[in-house]
Amino acid sequence: MKSHLLTQIKDFHTANKTFLHVVGNNASSKVLTIDLIWSNSVFLKIMDMNSLPLYLAHGAGAGHNHTFLKQLCDAISEQRQQTAIPVTFSYMQEQERLGKKRPPPRFNTLVPEFAEHIVNENSCIVAGKSMGGRVATQLTHLPMVKAVVCFGFPFYPAGKPEKNRLSFLAELKAPCLIIQGTRDQLGSYDWVGKQILPDNVNILWIEGADHDFKTLKKYNKSIEDTVLEIAIHTKNWLEKNIETEA
């Protein structure tokens, strides 16, 4: 049952049962009878699978006008049947307004800026491409953040694995999915495989993809194919892990 199909939910009780009266947008309705002792957890599981808003931040050099991020937002929105909410940091807004490249500000200023976007949410998912994902990992201490998804996590600066960013994953308070290309120059398959990561961090590898999820011709995969694969994996992982947490 997907929350986007629900237009009205009426909850009423008897001594031993809870009835959820669900009215669909197709004008049909049905009554679900659930043991009262299960009602709260079951209701949360039904709603949590697809109803939590997902906030998606961009990487350091390109905002949501970039083709990949547009495609990713659209694909995730289609899979979850709920619009992914873009988070554009103020420096990127200025860059897009002026049409002139500029570096991001100090990292510690981006964390509270992302947090401002979700301050009124009761529950949500935070996500990001590259730098945006690194920012998202620093928000799990907030009670509304139920999961983190990182698309191309920058484990280290290009060519400098000794300056790794594993500390950003060390104290996560929510489950985290990292979707990474096996050819990512900011976190290769071989290097990441040798690291010890927290139990609540899952890594899903896209064979042959680089940091921007472009694959070599021999894999015969378009960027559209890869984006769809990423979106499906994201949806499936969120359903499994948020349902478990409910």
PDB file of C-alpha atoms in Angstrom:
ATOM      1  CA  MET A   1       0.000   0.000   0.000  1.00  0.00           C
ATOM      2  CA  LYS A   2       1.562   3.301  -1.027  1.00  0.00           C
ATOM      3  CA  SER A   3       0.875   6.452   0.922  1.00  0.00           C
ATOM      4  CA  HIS A   4       0.633   8.595  -2.204  1.00  0.00           C
ATOM      5  CA  LEU A   5      -2.572   6.709  -3.115  1.00  0.00           C
ATOM      6  CA  LEU A   6      -4.226   7.616   0.147  1.00  0.00           C
ATOM      7  CA  THR A   7      -6.384  10.677   0.334  1.00  0.00           C
ATOM      8  CA  GLN A   8      -7.916  10.031   3.711  1.00  0.00           C
ATOM      9  CA  ILE A   9      -7.213   7.813   6.684  1.00  0.00           C
ATOM     10  CA  LYS A  10      -9.675   7.386   9.507  1.00  0.00           C
ATOM     11  CA  ASP A  11      -8.540   5.575  12.614  1.00  0.00           C
ATOM     12  CA  PHE A  12     -11.122   4.245  15.040  1.00  0.00           C
ATOM     13  CA  HIS A  13     -10.960   1.676  17.805  1.00  0.00           C
ATOM     14  CA  THR A  14     -12.965  -1.045  19.484  1.00  0.00           C
ATOM     15  CA  ALA A  15     -12.014  -2.802  22.690  1.00  0.00           C
ATOM     16  CA  ASN A  16      -9.765  -5.329  20.962  1.00  0.00           C
ATOM     17  CA  LYS A  17      -9.241  -4.087  17.403  1.00  0.00           C
ATOM     18  CA  THR A  18      -8.126  -1.048  15.475  1.00  0.00           C
ATOM     19  CA  PHE A  19      -9.696  -0.377  12.084  1.00  0.00           C
ATOM     20  CA  LEU A  20      -7.899   1.713   9.499  1.00  0.00           C
ATOM     21  CA  HIS A  21     -10.443   3.030   7.028  1.00  0.00           C
ATOM     22  CA  VAL A  22      -8.512   3.767   3.851  1.00  0.00           C
ATOM     23  CA  VAL A  23     -10.141   5.817   1.118  1.00  0.00           C
ATOM     24  CA  GLY A  24      -8.220   5.650  -2.177  1.00  0.00           C
ATOM     25  CA  ASN A  25      -8.132   8.281  -4.882  1.00  0.00           C
ATOM     26  CA  ASN A  26      -9.875   5.821  -7.176  1.00  0.00           C
ATOM     27  CA  ALA A  27     -13.008   6.294  -5.035  1.00  0.00           C
ATOM     28  CA  SER A  28     -12.733   2.747  -3.699  1.00  0.00           C
ATOM     29  CA  SER A  29     -12.241   1.992  -0.070  1.00  0.00           C
ATOM     30  CA  LYS A  30     -11.596  -0.896   2.232  1.00  0.00           C
ATOM     31  CA  VAL A  31     -11.222  -1.508   5.913  1.00  0.00           C
ATOM     32  CA  LEU A  32      -8.104  -3.110   7.298  1.00  0.00           C
ATOM     33  CA  THR A  33      -8.544  -4.876  10.620  1.00  0.00           C
ATOM     34  CA  ILE A  34      -5.386  -4.984  12.672  1.00  0.00           C
ATOM     35  CA  ASP A  35      -4.866  -6.246  16.194  1.00  0.00           C
ATOM     36  CA  LEU A  36      -4.664  -3.247  18.483  1.00  0.00           C
ATOM     37  CA  ILE A  37      -1.344  -4.379  19.905  1.00  0.00           C
ATOM     38  CA  TRP A  38       0.107  -4.195  16.381  1.00  0.00           C
ATOM     39  CA  SER A  39      -1.686  -1.111  15.145  1.00  0.00           C
ATOM     40  CA  ASN A  40       0.932   1.578  15.751  1.00  0.00           C
ATOM     41  CA  SER A  41       3.905  -0.352  14.392  1.00  0.00           C
ATOM     42  CA  VAL A  42       2.039  -1.723  11.381  1.00  0.00           C
ATOM     43  CA  PHE A  43       0.667   1.699  10.506  1.00  0.00           C
ATOM     44  CA  LEU A  44       4.125   3.216  10.721  1.00  0.00           C
ATOM     45  CA  LYS A  45       5.559   0.491   8.502  1.00  0.00           C
ATOM     46  CA  ILE A  46       2.845   1.026   5.897  1.00  0.00           C
ATOM     47  CA  MET A  47       3.440   4.757   5.854  1.00  0.00           C
ATOM     48  CA  ASP A  48       7.220   4.740   6.203  1.00  0.00           C
ATOM     49  CA  MET A  49       7.978   2.704   3.097  1.00  0.00           C
ATOM     50  CA  ASN A  50       7.229   5.452   0.629  1.00  0.00           C
ATOM     51  CA  SER A  51       5.995   8.493   2.515  1.00  0.00           C
ATOM     52  CA  LEU A  52       9.165   9.988   4.006  1.00  0.00           C
ATOM     53  CA  PRO A  53      10.402  13.006   2.050  1.00  0.00           C
ATOM     54  CA  LEU A  54      13.878  12.652   0.553  1.00  0.00           C
ATOM     55  CA  TYR A  55      16.105  15.741   0.465  1.00  0.00           C
ATOM     56  CA  LEU A  56      18.906  15.537  -2.102  1.00  0.00           C
ATOM     57  CA  ALA A  57      21.940  17.856  -2.024  1.00  0.00           C
ATOM     58  CA  HIS A  58      24.312  18.420  -4.949  1.00  0.00           C
ATOM     59  CA  GLY A  59      28.080  17.982  -5.211  1.00  0.00           C
ATOM     60  CA  ALA A  60      30.764  20.631  -4.919  1.00  0.00           C
ATOM     61  CA  GLY A  61      31.020  21.689  -8.552  1.00  0.00           C
ATOM     62  CA  ALA A  62      27.561  21.304 -10.093  1.00  0.00           C
ATOM     63  CA  GLY A  63      24.058  22.018  -8.831  1.00  0.00           C
ATOM     64  CA  HIS A  64      20.663  20.615  -9.662  1.00  0.00           C
ATOM     65  CA  ASN A  65      20.810  22.067 -13.168  1.00  0.00           C
ATOM     66  CA  HIS A  66      23.367  19.367 -13.988  1.00  0.00           C
ATOM     67  CA  THR A  67      21.958  16.662 -16.264  1.00  0.00           C
ATOM     68  CA  PHE A  68      22.922  13.767 -13.985  1.00  0.00           C
ATOM     69  CA  LEU A  69      21.235  15.256 -10.929  1.00  0.00           C
ATOM     70  CA  LYS A  70      18.119  16.125 -12.905  1.00  0.00           C
ATOM     71  CA  GLN A  71      17.922  12.550 -14.131  1.00  0.00           C
ATOM     72  CA  LEU A  72      18.609  11.167 -10.660  1.00  0.00           C
ATOM     73  CA  CYS A  73      15.928  13.311  -8.998  1.00  0.00           C
ATOM     74  CA  ASP A  74      13.411  12.335 -11.665  1.00  0.00           C
ATOM     75  CA  ALA A  75      14.239   8.629 -11.427  1.00  0.00           C
ATOM     76  CA  ILE A  76      14.072   8.524  -7.622  1.00  0.00           C
ATOM     77  CA  SER A  77      10.815  10.486  -7.678  1.00  0.00           C
ATOM     78  CA  GLU A  78       9.367   8.026 -10.193  1.00  0.00           C
ATOM     79  CA  GLN A  79      10.462   4.951  -8.239  1.00  0.00           C
ATOM     80  CA  ARG A  80       9.221   6.242  -4.879  1.00  0.00           C
ATOM     81  CA  GLN A  81       6.170   7.975  -6.383  1.00  0.00           C
ATOM     82  CA  GLN A  82       7.114  11.049  -4.395  1.00  0.00           C
ATOM     83  CA  THR A  83       9.113  14.050  -5.529  1.00  0.00           C
ATOM     84  CA  ALA A  84      12.720  14.148  -4.340  1.00  0.00           C
ATOM     85  CA  ILE A  85      13.348  17.592  -2.850  1.00  0.00           C
ATOM     86  CA  PRO A  86      16.495  19.305  -4.173  1.00  0.00           C
ATOM     87  CA  VAL A  87      18.755  21.091  -1.691  1.00  0.00           C
ATOM     88  CA  THR A  88      20.841  23.834  -3.296  1.00  0.00           C
ATOM     89  CA  PHE A  89      23.407  25.483  -1.050  1.00  0.00           C
ATOM     90  CA  SER A  90      23.571  29.270  -1.113  1.00  0.00           C
ATOM     91  CA  TYR A  91      27.002  29.370  -2.776  1.00  0.00           C
ATOM     92  CA  MET A  92      25.637  27.283  -5.659  1.00  0.00           C
ATOM     93  CA  GLN A  93      22.589  29.524  -5.960  1.00  0.00           C
ATOM     94  CA  GLU A  94      24.973  32.438  -6.375  1.00  0.00           C
ATOM     95  CA  GLN A  95      27.085  30.509  -8.877  1.00  0.00           C
ATOM     96  CA  GLU A  96      24.036  29.702 -10.967  1.00  0.00           C
ATOM     97  CA  ARG A  97      22.778  33.281 -10.771  1.00  0.00           C
ATOM     98  CA  LEU A  98      26.078  34.771 -11.948  1.00  0.00           C
ATOM     99  CA  GLY A  99      27.078  31.948 -14.265  1.00  0.00           C
ATOM    100  CA  LYS A 100      30.538  31.927 -12.726  1.00  0.00           C
ATOM    101  CA  LYS A 101      32.200  28.991 -10.992  1.00  0.00           C
ATOM    102  CA  ARG A 102      33.101  29.399  -7.352  1.00  0.00           C
ATOM    103  CA  PRO A 103      34.372  26.952  -4.730  1.00  0.00           C
ATOM    104  CA  PRO A 104      32.141  25.841  -1.872  1.00  0.00           C
ATOM    105  CA  PRO A 105      32.549  27.573   1.495  1.00  0.00           C
ATOM    106  CA  ARG A 106      34.028  25.859   4.527  1.00  0.00           C
ATOM    107  CA  PHE A 107      32.449  22.467   4.998  1.00  0.00           C
ATOM    108  CA  ASN A 108      31.196  23.147   8.524  1.00  0.00           C
ATOM    109  CA  THR A 109      28.961  25.944   7.215  1.00  0.00           C
ATOM    110  CA  LEU A 110      27.126  23.582   4.863  1.00  0.00           C
ATOM    111  CA  VAL A 111      25.902  21.234   7.596  1.00  0.00           C
ATOM    112  CA  PRO A 112      23.629  23.774   9.350  1.00  0.00           C
ATOM    113  CA  GLU A 113      22.505  25.060   5.949  1.00  0.00           C
ATOM    114  CA  PHE A 114      21.290  21.577   4.987  1.00  0.00           C
ATOM    115  CA  ALA A 115      19.710  21.221   8.439  1.00  0.00           C
ATOM    116  CA  GLU A 116      17.636  24.363   7.842  1.00  0.00           C
ATOM    117  CA  HIS A 117      15.876  22.622   4.961  1.00  0.00           C
ATOM    118  CA  ILE A 118      14.566  19.799   7.169  1.00  0.00           C
ATOM    119  CA  VAL A 119      13.929  21.666  10.410  1.00  0.00           C
ATOM    120  CA  ASN A 120      10.138  21.378  10.086  1.00  0.00           C
ATOM    121  CA  GLU A 121      10.080  17.675   9.191  1.00  0.00           C
ATOM    122  CA  ASN A 122       9.055  15.024  11.684  1.00  0.00           C
ATOM    123  CA  SER A 123      10.816  12.300   9.711  1.00  0.00           C
ATOM    124  CA  CYS A 124      12.839  12.416   6.506  1.00  0.00           C
ATOM    125  CA  ILE A 125      15.687  10.962   4.464  1.00  0.00           C
ATOM    126  CA  VAL A 126      18.791  13.003   3.668  1.00  0.00           C
ATOM    127  CA  ALA A 127      20.866  12.274   0.596  1.00  0.00           C
ATOM    128  CA  GLY A 128      23.517  13.821  -1.582  1.00  0.00           C
ATOM    129  CA  LYS A 129      25.850  13.488  -4.524  1.00  0.00           C
ATOM    130  CA  SER A 130      29.530  13.453  -3.505  1.00  0.00           C
ATOM    131  CA  MET A 131      30.042  16.460  -1.196  1.00  0.00           C
ATOM    132  CA  GLY A 132      26.291  16.655  -0.628  1.00  0.00           C
ATOM    133  CA  GLY A 133      26.351  13.095   0.679  1.00  0.00           C
ATOM    134  CA  ARG A 134      29.238  13.906   2.972  1.00  0.00           C
ATOM    135  CA  VAL A 135      27.184  16.793   4.390  1.00  0.00           C
ATOM    136  CA  ALA A 136      24.170  14.511   4.781  1.00  0.00           C
ATOM    137  CA  THR A 137      26.147  12.064   6.934  1.00  0.00           C
ATOM    138  CA  GLN A 138      26.622  14.800   9.496  1.00  0.00           C
ATOM    139  CA  LEU A 139      22.887  15.210  10.105  1.00  0.00           C
ATOM    140  CA  THR A 140      22.020  11.853  11.658  1.00  0.00           C
ATOM    141  CA  HIS A 141      22.119  13.275  15.179  1.00  0.00           C
ATOM    142  CA  LEU A 142      18.906  15.138  14.300  1.00  0.00           C
ATOM    143  CA  PRO A 143      15.821  13.179  15.427  1.00  0.00           C
ATOM    144  CA  MET A 144      13.955  13.589  12.138  1.00  0.00           C
ATOM    145  CA  VAL A 145      16.698  11.938  10.033  1.00  0.00           C
ATOM    146  CA  LYS A 146      15.819   8.267   9.545  1.00  0.00           C
ATOM    147  CA  ALA A 147      18.290   7.308   6.808  1.00  0.00           C
ATOM    148  CA  VAL A 148      21.137   8.645   4.663  1.00  0.00           C
ATOM    149  CA  VAL A 149      21.882   7.897   1.018  1.00  0.00           C
ATOM    150  CA  CYS A 150      25.183   8.934  -0.595  1.00  0.00           C
ATOM    151  CA  PHE A 151      25.689   8.829  -4.353  1.00  0.00           C
ATOM    152  CA  GLY A 152      29.429   8.615  -4.946  1.00  0.00           C
ATOM    153  CA  PHE A 153      30.805   9.189  -1.446  1.00  0.00           C
ATOM    154  CA  PRO A 154      34.140  11.077  -1.559  1.00  0.00           C
ATOM    155  CA  PHE A 155      36.131   8.768   0.667  1.00  0.00           C
ATOM    156  CA  TYR A 156      39.279  10.787  -0.061  1.00  0.00           C
ATOM    157  CA  PRO A 157      40.463  13.570  -2.370  1.00  0.00           C
ATOM    158  CA  ALA A 158      41.504  12.295  -5.795  1.00  0.00           C
ATOM    159  CA  GLY A 159      44.831  10.502  -5.519  1.00  0.00           C
ATOM    160  CA  LYS A 160      45.142  11.083  -1.760  1.00  0.00           C
ATOM    161  CA  PRO A 161      43.710   8.076   0.107  1.00  0.00           C
ATOM    162  CA  GLU A 162      45.913   8.939   3.091  1.00  0.00           C
ATOM    163  CA  LYS A 163      43.593  11.936   3.643  1.00  0.00           C
ATOM    164  CA  ASN A 164      40.538   9.751   3.971  1.00  0.00           C
ATOM    165  CA  ARG A 165      37.158  10.861   5.297  1.00  0.00           C
ATOM    166  CA  LEU A 166      36.186   7.698   7.124  1.00  0.00           C
ATOM    167  CA  SER A 167      35.562   9.743  10.259  1.00  0.00           C
ATOM    168  CA  PHE A 168      32.411  11.122   8.616  1.00  0.00           C
ATOM    169  CA  LEU A 169      30.925   7.631   8.778  1.00  0.00           C
ATOM    170  CA  ALA A 170      32.152   6.691  12.231  1.00  0.00           C
ATOM    171  CA  GLU A 171      29.288   8.063  14.346  1.00  0.00           C
ATOM    172  CA  LEU A 172      26.232   7.684  12.141  1.00  0.00           C
ATOM    173  CA  LYS A 173      23.005   7.459  14.129  1.00  0.00           C
ATOM    174  CA  ALA A 174      20.912   6.187  11.212  1.00  0.00           C
ATOM    175  CA  PRO A 175      21.344   3.551   8.493  1.00  0.00           C
ATOM    176  CA  CYS A 176      23.417   4.744   5.553  1.00  0.00           C
ATOM    177  CA  LEU A 177      23.541   3.546   1.959  1.00  0.00           C
ATOM    178  CA  ILE A 178      26.516   4.453  -0.226  1.00  0.00           C
ATOM    179  CA  ILE A 179      26.130   3.799  -3.947  1.00  0.00           C
ATOM    180  CA  GLN A 180      29.601   3.824  -5.464  1.00  0.00           C
ATOM    181  CA  GLY A 181      31.147   3.173  -8.855  1.00  0.00           C
ATOM    182  CA  THR A 182      33.898   0.563  -8.906  1.00  0.00           C
ATOM    183  CA  ARG A 183      36.111   3.029 -10.827  1.00  0.00           C
ATOM    184  CA  ASP A 184      35.432   5.981  -8.519  1.00  0.00           C
ATOM    185  CA  GLN A 185      38.669   7.961  -8.127  1.00  0.00           C
ATOM    186  CA  LEU A 186      37.446   9.278  -4.771  1.00  0.00           C
ATOM    187  CA  GLY A 187      36.851   5.825  -3.337  1.00  0.00           C
ATOM    188  CA  SER A 188      37.852   2.816  -5.400  1.00  0.00           C
ATOM    189  CA  TYR A 189      36.508  -0.695  -4.966  1.00  0.00           C
ATOM    190  CA  ASP A 190      39.894  -2.052  -3.880  1.00  0.00           C
ATOM    191  CA  TRP A 191      40.595   0.679  -1.327  1.00  0.00           C
ATOM    192  CA  VAL A 192      37.127   0.757   0.217  1.00  0.00           C
ATOM    193  CA  GLY A 193      37.091  -3.032   0.438  1.00  0.00           C
ATOM    194  CA  LYS A 194      40.097  -2.926   2.763  1.00  0.00           C
ATOM    195  CA  GLN A 195      38.478  -0.518   5.243  1.00  0.00           C
ATOM    196  CA  ILE A 196      36.436  -1.367   8.321  1.00  0.00           C
ATOM    197  CA  LEU A 197      33.114   0.456   8.118  1.00  0.00           C
ATOM    198  CA  PRO A 198      30.352   0.720  10.733  1.00  0.00           C
ATOM    199  CA  ASP A 199      27.663  -1.955  10.681  1.00  0.00           C
ATOM    200  CA  ASN A 200      24.974   0.561   9.704  1.00  0.00           C
ATOM    201  CA  VAL A 201      26.794   1.498   6.478  1.00  0.00           C
ATOM    202  CA  ASN A 202      25.902  -0.501   3.370  1.00  0.00           C
ATOM    203  CA  ILE A 203      27.792  -0.096   0.099  1.00  0.00           C
ATOM    204  CA  LEU A 204      26.258  -0.990  -3.225  1.00  0.00           C
ATOM    205  CA  TRP A 205      28.668  -1.069  -6.160  1.00  0.00           C
ATOM    206  CA  ILE A 206      27.885  -0.054  -9.727  1.00  0.00           C
ATOM    207  CA  GLU A 207      30.202  -2.104 -11.935  1.00  0.00           C
ATOM    208  CA  GLY A 208      32.442  -0.009 -14.186  1.00  0.00           C
ATOM    209  CA  ALA A 209      31.117   3.384 -13.055  1.00  0.00           C
ATOM    210  CA  ASP A 210      33.296   6.357 -12.149  1.00  0.00           C
ATOM    211  CA  HIS A 211      32.560   9.149  -9.651  1.00  0.00           C
ATOM    212  CA  ASP A 212      29.944  10.619 -12.006  1.00  0.00           C
ATOM    213  CA  PHE A 213      28.535   7.142 -12.692  1.00  0.00           C
ATOM    214  CA  LYS A 214      29.724   7.069 -16.286  1.00  0.00           C
ATOM    215  CA  THR A 215      30.678   3.578 -17.424  1.00  0.00           C
ATOM    216  CA  LEU A 216      33.146   2.369 -20.018  1.00  0.00           C
ATOM    217  CA  LYS A 217      31.760   1.485 -23.461  1.00  0.00           C
ATOM    218  CA  LYS A 218      32.463  -2.199 -22.913  1.00  0.00           C
ATOM    219  CA  TYR A 219      29.690  -2.297 -20.299  1.00  0.00           C
ATOM    220  CA  ASN A 220      27.152  -1.180 -22.919  1.00  0.00           C
ATOM    221  CA  LYS A 221      25.242   0.929 -20.380  1.00  0.00           C
ATOM    222  CA  SER A 222      23.943   4.439 -20.944  1.00  0.00           C
ATOM    223  CA  ILE A 223      23.857   6.970 -18.129  1.00  0.00           C
ATOM    224  CA  GLU A 224      20.056   6.596 -18.212  1.00  0.00           C
ATOM    225  CA  ASP A 225      20.444   2.861 -17.557  1.00  0.00           C
ATOM    226  CA  THR A 226      22.752   3.530 -14.627  1.00  0.00           C
ATOM    227  CA  VAL A 227      20.528   6.231 -13.132  1.00  0.00           C
ATOM    228  CA  LEU A 228      17.541   3.898 -13.248  1.00  0.00           C
ATOM    229  CA  GLU A 229      19.587   1.162 -11.574  1.00  0.00           C
ATOM    230  CA  ILE A 230      20.628   3.602  -8.835  1.00  0.00           C
ATOM    231  CA  ALA A 231      17.043   4.754  -8.280  1.00  0.00           C
ATOM    232  CA  ILE A 232      15.709   1.201  -8.018  1.00  0.00           C
ATOM    233  CA  HIS A 233      18.427   0.237  -5.536  1.00  0.00           C
ATOM    234  CA  THR A 234      17.683   3.376  -3.501  1.00  0.00           C
ATOM    235  CA  LYS A 235      13.961   2.637  -3.321  1.00  0.00           C
ATOM    236  CA  ASN A 236      14.483  -1.016  -2.396  1.00  0.00           C
ATOM    237  CA  TRP A 237      17.067  -0.243   0.285  1.00  0.00           C
ATOM    238  CA  LEU A 238      14.930   2.472   1.861  1.00  0.00           C
ATOM    239  CA  GLU A 239      11.871   0.245   1.989  1.00  0.00           C
ATOM    240  CA  LYS A 240      13.838  -2.536   3.652  1.00  0.00           C
ATOM    241  CA  ASN A 241      15.717  -0.401   6.155  1.00  0.00           C
ATOM    242  CA  ILE A 242      13.034   2.099   7.102  1.00  0.00           C
ATOM    243  CA  GLU A 243      10.517  -0.689   7.529  1.00  0.00           C
ATOM    244  CA  THR A 244      12.978  -2.454   9.820  1.00  0.00           C
ATOM    245  CA  GLU A 245      13.454   0.721  11.838  1.00  0.00           C
ATOM    246  CA  ALA A 246       9.730   1.451  12.212  1.00  0.00           C
TER     247      ALA A 246
END
